[in-house]
């Protein structure tokens, strides 16, 4: 039912929009903000009236009011930004007022790295899939062929929650989840990006909360050569220089064979530097050909199909790209650090 307050809301919305359009200076804009959005302003005054309404009206009008406040705040911020160019000259014309510093928001370096990766994987035709941060042991370990006695299952490495749940220790569980949940049948190629957690002591290269990227490609003629091609494409595009990779045999229960992937040093181009410890190579991530048991757990015929998987930290990528010395900076909320990426 239309209500008197609804009418006041639309009148207010119109008046506010019109007068916002006419504000031509920062001080005008500040007056506008105080008049409409300030603590004693029109919008809060109206919202305070909502609680006196009959319950049936309260919710709908409350929602309309909140929406209006939200819209006006957004319009205000936009206008404020449009004035940011004037700030430098503002003090000269109004010597009595100190300039207002406007800092537009910007993205976190990990978000930037994640977005670049998304573009690259999109170019390669990979589909983005997701999984939960609170994961079932079944997906985090069992179906990945990680035996009960594997050290990664020890109490010290994993944040355990009640009811057999854990904070996922890697993004590998998303492999199974995405295949099973979407009923994927080969050939397919998926990837995932997200937070991971380990109950570890932190230092410059370890944090308890970090991010990984995970990829999985399955088909009827997928080889390690395909893997190398994909990984070199991803790294070369991410670092905007041509890189080489080398594979070292390694063990991960969910792949066979498994390997560690090294990338040619993007800092010194293999001339030898502190970052690559004079070796010319950087350790980047784990990978391998998907273990038959894991394919079976995905309901995939392992006689007919094979695939590769890889997974590694995104912090490492961002650290190399920006020469960031300590992984803990990403989560520090330290503005001196974060503002360098604006
Ligand atoms: N999940 C492993 C880790 O966090 C990394 C990894 C190794 C992912 C091999 C993979 C893989 O997909 O095939 O240490």
Short mmCIF file of C-alpha atoms and ligand atoms in Angstrom, two decimals:
data_model
loop_
_atom_site.label_atom_id
_atom_site.label_comp_id
_atom_site.label_asym_id
_atom_site.label_seq_id
_atom_site.Cartn_x
_atom_site.Cartn_y
_atom_site.Cartn_z
CA UNK A 1 0.00 0.00 0.00
CA UNK A 2 1.38 3.45 -0.85
CA UNK A 3 2.29 5.29 2.25
CA UNK A 4 2.85 8.88 3.23
CA UNK A 5 6.48 8.05 3.98
CA UNK A 6 6.93 6.53 0.55
CA UNK A 7 5.83 9.84 -0.92
CA UNK A 8 8.27 11.71 1.29
CA UNK A 9 10.99 9.30 0.21
CA UNK A 10 10.46 9.90 -3.48
CA UNK A 11 10.19 13.66 -3.00
CA UNK A 12 13.39 13.59 -0.97
CA UNK A 13 15.14 11.44 -3.54
CA UNK A 14 14.26 13.88 -6.31
CA UNK A 15 15.22 16.98 -4.34
CA UNK A 16 18.52 15.41 -3.23
CA UNK A 17 19.43 14.36 -6.76
CA UNK A 18 18.66 17.77 -8.17
CA UNK A 19 20.59 19.71 -5.62
CA UNK A 20 23.51 17.31 -5.88
CA UNK A 21 23.65 18.05 -9.58
CA UNK A 22 23.95 21.72 -8.80
CA UNK A 23 26.78 21.48 -6.29
CA UNK A 24 29.76 23.13 -7.89
CA UNK A 25 32.36 23.12 -5.16
CA UNK A 26 33.67 20.92 -2.39
CA UNK A 27 32.15 23.12 0.30
CA UNK A 28 28.75 23.01 -1.45
CA UNK A 29 29.07 19.27 -1.59
CA UNK A 30 29.91 19.04 2.09
CA UNK A 31 26.84 21.13 2.93
CA UNK A 32 24.78 18.81 0.76
CA UNK A 33 26.15 15.79 2.60
CA UNK A 34 25.36 17.27 5.97
CA UNK A 35 21.87 18.27 4.89
CA UNK A 36 20.89 14.87 3.48
CA UNK A 37 23.16 12.24 4.92
CA UNK A 38 24.57 13.83 8.07
CA UNK A 39 23.61 12.48 11.47
CA UNK A 40 20.79 15.01 11.79
CA UNK A 41 20.12 15.09 8.05
CA UNK A 42 16.95 14.33 6.13
CA UNK A 43 17.58 10.69 5.37
CA UNK A 44 18.50 9.57 8.89
CA UNK A 45 15.52 11.58 10.19
CA UNK A 46 13.22 9.71 7.84
CA UNK A 47 14.73 6.36 8.71
CA UNK A 48 14.15 7.07 12.38
CA UNK A 49 10.45 7.46 11.65
CA UNK A 50 10.27 4.00 10.16
CA UNK A 51 10.22 2.31 13.54
CA UNK A 52 6.92 4.05 14.38
CA UNK A 53 5.18 2.52 11.40
CA UNK A 54 2.84 -0.47 11.59
CA UNK A 55 4.90 -3.66 11.23
CA UNK A 56 3.48 -4.42 7.79
CA UNK A 57 4.91 -1.19 6.35
CA UNK A 58 8.08 -1.15 8.36
CA UNK A 59 10.06 -3.61 6.30
CA UNK A 60 9.23 -2.31 2.85
CA UNK A 61 9.64 1.34 3.70
CA UNK A 62 12.73 0.62 5.73
CA UNK A 63 14.19 -1.09 2.66
CA UNK A 64 13.28 1.81 0.41
CA UNK A 65 14.86 4.23 2.87
CA UNK A 66 18.05 2.22 3.14
CA UNK A 67 18.24 1.88 -0.61
CA UNK A 68 17.89 5.64 -0.98
CA UNK A 69 20.62 6.23 1.58
CA UNK A 70 22.84 3.79 -0.26
CA UNK A 71 22.16 5.42 -3.65
CA UNK A 72 22.73 8.91 -2.35
CA UNK A 73 25.96 7.88 -0.66
CA UNK A 74 27.19 6.38 -3.91
CA UNK A 75 26.19 9.51 -5.83
CA UNK A 76 27.95 11.62 -3.23
CA UNK A 77 31.17 9.61 -3.51
CA UNK A 78 31.10 9.86 -7.26
CA UNK A 79 30.69 13.61 -7.09
CA UNK A 80 33.47 13.84 -4.54
CA UNK A 81 35.78 12.00 -6.89
CA UNK A 82 34.86 14.34 -9.73
CA UNK A 83 36.16 17.17 -7.57
CA UNK A 84 39.43 15.47 -6.80
CA UNK A 85 41.16 17.27 -9.66
CA UNK A 86 40.31 20.60 -8.06
CA UNK A 87 41.97 19.77 -4.79
CA UNK A 88 45.38 21.01 -5.71
CA UNK A 89 44.08 24.47 -6.57
CA UNK A 90 41.46 24.59 -3.82
CA UNK A 91 43.55 26.19 -1.06
CA UNK A 92 44.47 29.17 -3.24
CA UNK A 93 40.88 30.17 -3.80
CA UNK A 94 39.77 29.41 -0.25
CA UNK A 95 42.78 30.07 1.91
CA UNK A 96 40.84 29.56 5.15
CA UNK A 97 40.06 25.93 4.38
CA UNK A 98 42.56 23.14 4.52
CA UNK A 99 42.42 20.90 1.48
CA UNK A 100 40.58 17.61 1.75
CA UNK A 101 42.70 14.71 0.67
CA UNK A 102 40.77 12.36 -1.58
CA UNK A 103 42.19 8.91 -2.06
CA UNK A 104 40.29 6.81 -4.53
CA UNK A 105 40.16 3.16 -3.54
CA UNK A 106 42.26 0.58 -5.32
CA UNK A 107 42.71 -3.15 -5.55
CA UNK A 108 44.85 -5.34 -3.34
CA UNK A 109 47.98 -6.72 -5.06
CA UNK A 110 46.67 -10.26 -4.67
CA UNK A 111 43.40 -9.29 -6.31
CA UNK A 112 45.38 -7.75 -9.16
CA UNK A 113 47.44 -10.92 -9.57
CA UNK A 114 44.27 -13.06 -9.40
CA UNK A 115 42.60 -10.98 -12.09
CA UNK A 116 45.57 -11.31 -14.41
CA UNK A 117 45.57 -15.05 -13.88
CA UNK A 118 41.87 -15.18 -14.68
CA UNK A 119 42.49 -13.39 -17.98
CA UNK A 120 45.28 -15.78 -18.86
CA UNK A 121 43.33 -18.93 -18.02
CA UNK A 122 40.36 -17.57 -19.90
CA UNK A 123 42.56 -17.15 -22.97
CA UNK A 124 43.55 -20.80 -22.66
CA UNK A 125 39.92 -21.89 -22.47
CA UNK A 126 39.92 -22.95 -18.82
CA UNK A 127 36.69 -22.69 -16.89
CA UNK A 128 36.70 -21.07 -13.45
CA UNK A 129 35.34 -23.26 -10.64
CA UNK A 130 35.02 -22.73 -6.91
CA UNK A 131 35.01 -24.68 -3.70
CA UNK A 132 34.38 -23.91 -0.02
CA UNK A 133 37.06 -22.69 2.40
CA UNK A 134 35.66 -24.96 5.11
CA UNK A 135 36.17 -28.32 3.51
CA UNK A 136 35.25 -31.92 4.25
CA UNK A 137 38.20 -34.16 5.10
CA UNK A 138 36.94 -36.41 2.35
CA UNK A 139 37.72 -33.82 -0.33
CA UNK A 140 40.75 -32.22 1.29
CA UNK A 141 42.49 -35.58 1.85
CA UNK A 142 40.73 -38.91 1.28
CA UNK A 143 39.56 -38.61 -2.31
CA UNK A 144 42.92 -37.05 -3.18
CA UNK A 145 44.56 -40.31 -2.24
CA UNK A 146 46.24 -38.73 0.81
CA UNK A 147 46.61 -41.57 3.31
CA UNK A 148 45.79 -41.17 6.98
CA UNK A 149 49.45 -41.37 7.95
CA UNK A 150 50.52 -38.60 5.53
CA UNK A 151 52.29 -35.76 7.39
CA UNK A 152 49.98 -33.17 5.81
CA UNK A 153 47.17 -34.66 7.89
CA UNK A 154 49.00 -34.18 11.16
CA UNK A 155 47.36 -31.85 13.64
CA UNK A 156 50.12 -29.25 13.29
CA UNK A 157 49.52 -28.52 9.60
CA UNK A 158 45.76 -28.42 9.49
CA UNK A 159 43.19 -26.23 11.19
CA UNK A 160 40.63 -28.78 12.33
CA UNK A 161 37.00 -27.91 12.91
CA UNK A 162 34.31 -30.07 14.51
CA UNK A 163 32.44 -32.72 12.51
CA UNK A 164 35.31 -33.82 10.28
CA UNK A 165 35.69 -30.40 8.72
CA UNK A 166 38.95 -28.54 8.12
CA UNK A 167 40.00 -25.19 6.74
CA UNK A 168 41.21 -26.37 3.36
CA UNK A 169 44.99 -26.73 3.31
CA UNK A 170 45.20 -26.40 -0.47
CA UNK A 171 42.96 -25.78 -3.49
CA UNK A 172 43.33 -29.36 -4.74
CA UNK A 173 39.96 -30.44 -3.26
CA UNK A 174 38.30 -28.14 -5.80
CA UNK A 175 39.48 -30.55 -8.52
CA UNK A 176 37.19 -33.30 -7.30
CA UNK A 177 34.40 -31.06 -6.17
CA UNK A 178 34.10 -29.28 -9.48
CA UNK A 179 34.17 -32.47 -11.51
CA UNK A 180 31.65 -34.26 -9.32
CA UNK A 181 29.34 -31.31 -8.71
CA UNK A 182 29.19 -30.32 -12.38
CA UNK A 183 29.23 -33.86 -13.70
CA UNK A 184 32.16 -32.95 -15.95
CA UNK A 185 33.14 -35.51 -18.56
CA UNK A 186 36.46 -35.36 -20.42
CA UNK A 187 37.75 -33.46 -22.19
CA UNK A 188 37.59 -30.51 -19.79
CA UNK A 189 39.90 -27.95 -18.26
CA UNK A 190 39.12 -26.09 -15.06
CA UNK A 191 40.95 -23.85 -12.64
CA UNK A 192 40.30 -22.27 -9.30
CA UNK A 193 41.71 -19.43 -7.24
CA UNK A 194 41.23 -18.98 -3.54
CA UNK A 195 42.30 -18.85 0.06
CA UNK A 196 44.00 -21.73 1.81
CA UNK A 197 45.07 -22.21 5.41
CA UNK A 198 47.79 -24.02 7.31
CA UNK A 199 48.50 -24.15 11.02
CA UNK A 200 52.09 -23.08 10.53
CA UNK A 201 54.48 -20.81 12.28
CA UNK A 202 54.74 -17.70 10.11
CA UNK A 203 57.91 -16.23 8.65
CA UNK A 204 58.84 -14.10 5.64
CA UNK A 205 57.75 -16.83 3.24
CA UNK A 206 54.99 -18.62 5.19
CA UNK A 207 51.67 -17.35 6.42
CA UNK A 208 48.78 -19.26 8.00
CA UNK A 209 46.42 -17.81 5.40
CA UNK A 210 47.49 -17.68 1.79
CA UNK A 211 46.11 -18.12 -1.71
CA UNK A 212 46.54 -20.77 -4.33
CA UNK A 213 45.74 -21.34 -7.94
CA UNK A 214 44.85 -24.82 -9.05
CA UNK A 215 44.32 -26.20 -12.53
CA UNK A 216 43.14 -29.51 -13.90
CA UNK A 217 43.04 -30.65 -17.52
CA UNK A 218 41.71 -34.08 -18.50
CA UNK A 219 41.32 -35.59 -21.94
CA UNK A 220 42.25 -38.62 -24.01
CA UNK A 221 45.73 -37.55 -25.08
CA UNK A 222 46.96 -35.18 -22.40
CA UNK A 223 50.68 -35.34 -21.75
CA UNK A 224 53.40 -33.66 -19.75
CA UNK A 225 54.23 -31.70 -22.91
CA UNK A 226 50.73 -30.14 -22.74
CA UNK A 227 51.36 -29.34 -19.13
CA UNK A 228 54.64 -27.59 -19.92
CA UNK A 229 53.02 -25.62 -22.71
CA UNK A 230 50.21 -24.39 -20.48
CA UNK A 231 52.46 -23.50 -17.56
CA UNK A 232 54.98 -21.63 -19.68
CA UNK A 233 52.15 -19.71 -21.33
CA UNK A 234 50.73 -18.77 -17.93
CA UNK A 235 54.04 -17.64 -16.44
CA UNK A 236 55.24 -15.84 -19.57
CA UNK A 237 52.02 -13.86 -19.75
CA UNK A 238 51.90 -13.16 -16.05
CA UNK A 239 55.48 -11.88 -15.90
CA UNK A 240 55.39 -10.37 -19.40
CA UNK A 241 58.64 -12.03 -20.43
CA UNK A 242 59.40 -15.34 -21.95
CA UNK A 243 60.22 -17.94 -19.28
CA UNK A 244 61.38 -21.54 -19.28
CA UNK A 245 60.31 -24.23 -16.83
CA UNK A 246 61.95 -27.40 -15.62
CA UNK A 247 60.36 -30.28 -13.78
CA UNK A 248 61.95 -32.09 -10.86
CA UNK A 249 60.53 -35.43 -9.71
CA UNK A 250 58.60 -35.08 -6.49
CA UNK A 251 55.89 -36.86 -4.55
CA UNK A 252 52.28 -35.80 -4.11
CA UNK A 253 49.81 -38.59 -3.37
CA UNK A 254 47.27 -37.34 -5.92
CA UNK A 255 49.57 -37.43 -8.95
CA UNK A 256 51.86 -39.97 -10.60
CA UNK A 257 54.40 -38.96 -11.68
CA UNK A 258 54.54 -35.85 -9.55
CA UNK A 259 56.93 -32.96 -9.92
CA UNK A 260 58.05 -29.63 -8.61
CA UNK A 261 57.96 -26.91 -11.21
CA UNK A 262 60.88 -24.50 -11.42
CA UNK A 263 60.68 -21.33 -13.49
CA UNK A 264 63.66 -19.50 -14.96
CA UNK A 265 64.40 -16.53 -12.72
CA UNK A 266 62.32 -13.51 -13.79
CA UNK A 267 64.49 -11.16 -11.73
CA UNK A 268 67.93 -11.87 -13.24
CA UNK A 269 67.01 -13.85 -16.38
CA UNK A 270 69.22 -16.64 -15.06
CA UNK A 271 72.33 -14.54 -14.67
CA UNK A 272 72.22 -15.37 -10.98
CA UNK A 273 70.82 -13.19 -8.21
CA UNK A 274 69.90 -13.20 -4.55
CA UNK A 275 66.27 -14.13 -5.23
CA UNK A 276 67.14 -17.33 -7.12
CA UNK A 277 70.11 -17.90 -4.83
CA UNK A 278 72.41 -17.78 -7.85
CA UNK A 279 70.78 -20.88 -9.36
CA UNK A 280 68.83 -19.15 -12.14
CA UNK A 281 65.70 -21.09 -11.11
CA UNK A 282 62.76 -20.36 -8.83
CA UNK A 283 60.64 -23.05 -7.19
CA UNK A 284 57.06 -22.29 -8.13
CA UNK A 285 54.59 -25.10 -7.44
CA UNK A 286 53.60 -28.74 -7.37
CA UNK A 287 52.14 -30.62 -10.29
CA UNK A 288 51.80 -33.99 -11.93
CA UNK A 289 49.75 -36.39 -13.99
CA UNK A 290 46.51 -37.11 -12.12
CA UNK A 291 46.74 -40.37 -10.16
CA UNK A 292 44.48 -43.17 -11.45
CA UNK A 293 42.87 -43.42 -8.00
CA UNK A 294 41.93 -39.75 -8.17
CA UNK A 295 40.52 -40.11 -11.70
CA UNK A 296 38.50 -43.05 -10.42
CA UNK A 297 37.23 -40.92 -7.54
CA UNK A 298 36.09 -38.41 -10.17
CA UNK A 299 34.16 -41.18 -11.95
CA UNK A 300 36.55 -40.93 -14.89
CA UNK A 301 37.79 -44.01 -16.74
CA UNK A 302 41.53 -43.91 -16.07
CA UNK A 303 42.26 -46.40 -18.86
CA UNK A 304 40.77 -44.05 -21.41
CA UNK A 305 41.65 -40.64 -20.05
CA UNK A 306 44.56 -38.95 -18.39
CA UNK A 307 45.25 -35.45 -17.21
CA UNK A 308 47.56 -33.06 -15.45
CA UNK A 309 47.03 -30.92 -12.40
CA UNK A 310 49.05 -28.19 -10.80
CA UNK A 311 48.70 -25.93 -7.82
CA UNK A 312 50.75 -23.21 -6.19
CA UNK A 313 50.79 -20.00 -4.22
CA UNK A 314 49.63 -16.72 -5.67
CA UNK A 315 51.56 -14.69 -3.09
CA UNK A 316 54.78 -16.00 -4.59
CA UNK A 317 53.74 -14.69 -8.01
CA UNK A 318 52.85 -11.26 -6.66
CA UNK A 319 56.03 -11.13 -4.55
CA UNK A 320 58.21 -11.81 -7.56
CA UNK A 321 56.31 -9.37 -9.71
CA UNK A 322 56.60 -6.48 -7.22
CA UNK A 323 59.74 -7.50 -5.30
CA UNK A 324 57.76 -7.87 -2.08
CA UNK A 325 60.09 -9.21 0.62
CA UNK A 326 57.65 -10.66 3.17
CA UNK A 327 54.48 -12.69 2.56
CA UNK A 328 52.93 -11.42 5.77
CA UNK A 329 52.57 -7.94 4.27
CA UNK A 330 49.63 -9.11 2.17
CA UNK A 331 47.45 -9.64 5.20
CA UNK A 332 48.91 -6.90 7.35
CA UNK A 333 46.44 -4.20 6.33
CA UNK A 334 49.47 -1.90 6.38
CA UNK A 335 48.46 1.13 4.32
CA UNK A 336 52.06 2.12 3.62
CA UNK A 337 52.41 -1.21 1.87
CA UNK A 338 49.02 -1.30 0.18
CA UNK A 339 49.10 2.22 -1.20
CA UNK A 340 52.05 1.38 -3.38
CA UNK A 341 49.67 -0.57 -5.63
CA UNK A 342 47.18 2.23 -6.28
N1 LIG B 1 48.24 -29.16 -3.38
C1 LIG B 1 49.69 -29.14 -3.37
C2 LIG B 1 50.17 -28.23 -2.23
O1 LIG B 1 49.44 -27.41 -1.77
C3 LIG B 1 50.25 -28.61 -4.65
C4 LIG B 1 49.96 -29.49 -5.81
C5 LIG B 1 50.83 -30.52 -6.14
C6 LIG B 1 48.81 -29.32 -6.56
C7 LIG B 1 50.59 -31.35 -7.21
C8 LIG B 1 48.54 -30.15 -7.65
C9 LIG B 1 49.46 -31.17 -7.95
O2 LIG B 1 47.45 -30.02 -8.42
O3 LIG B 1 49.19 -31.96 -9.04
O4 LIG B 1 51.29 -28.34 -1.82
#
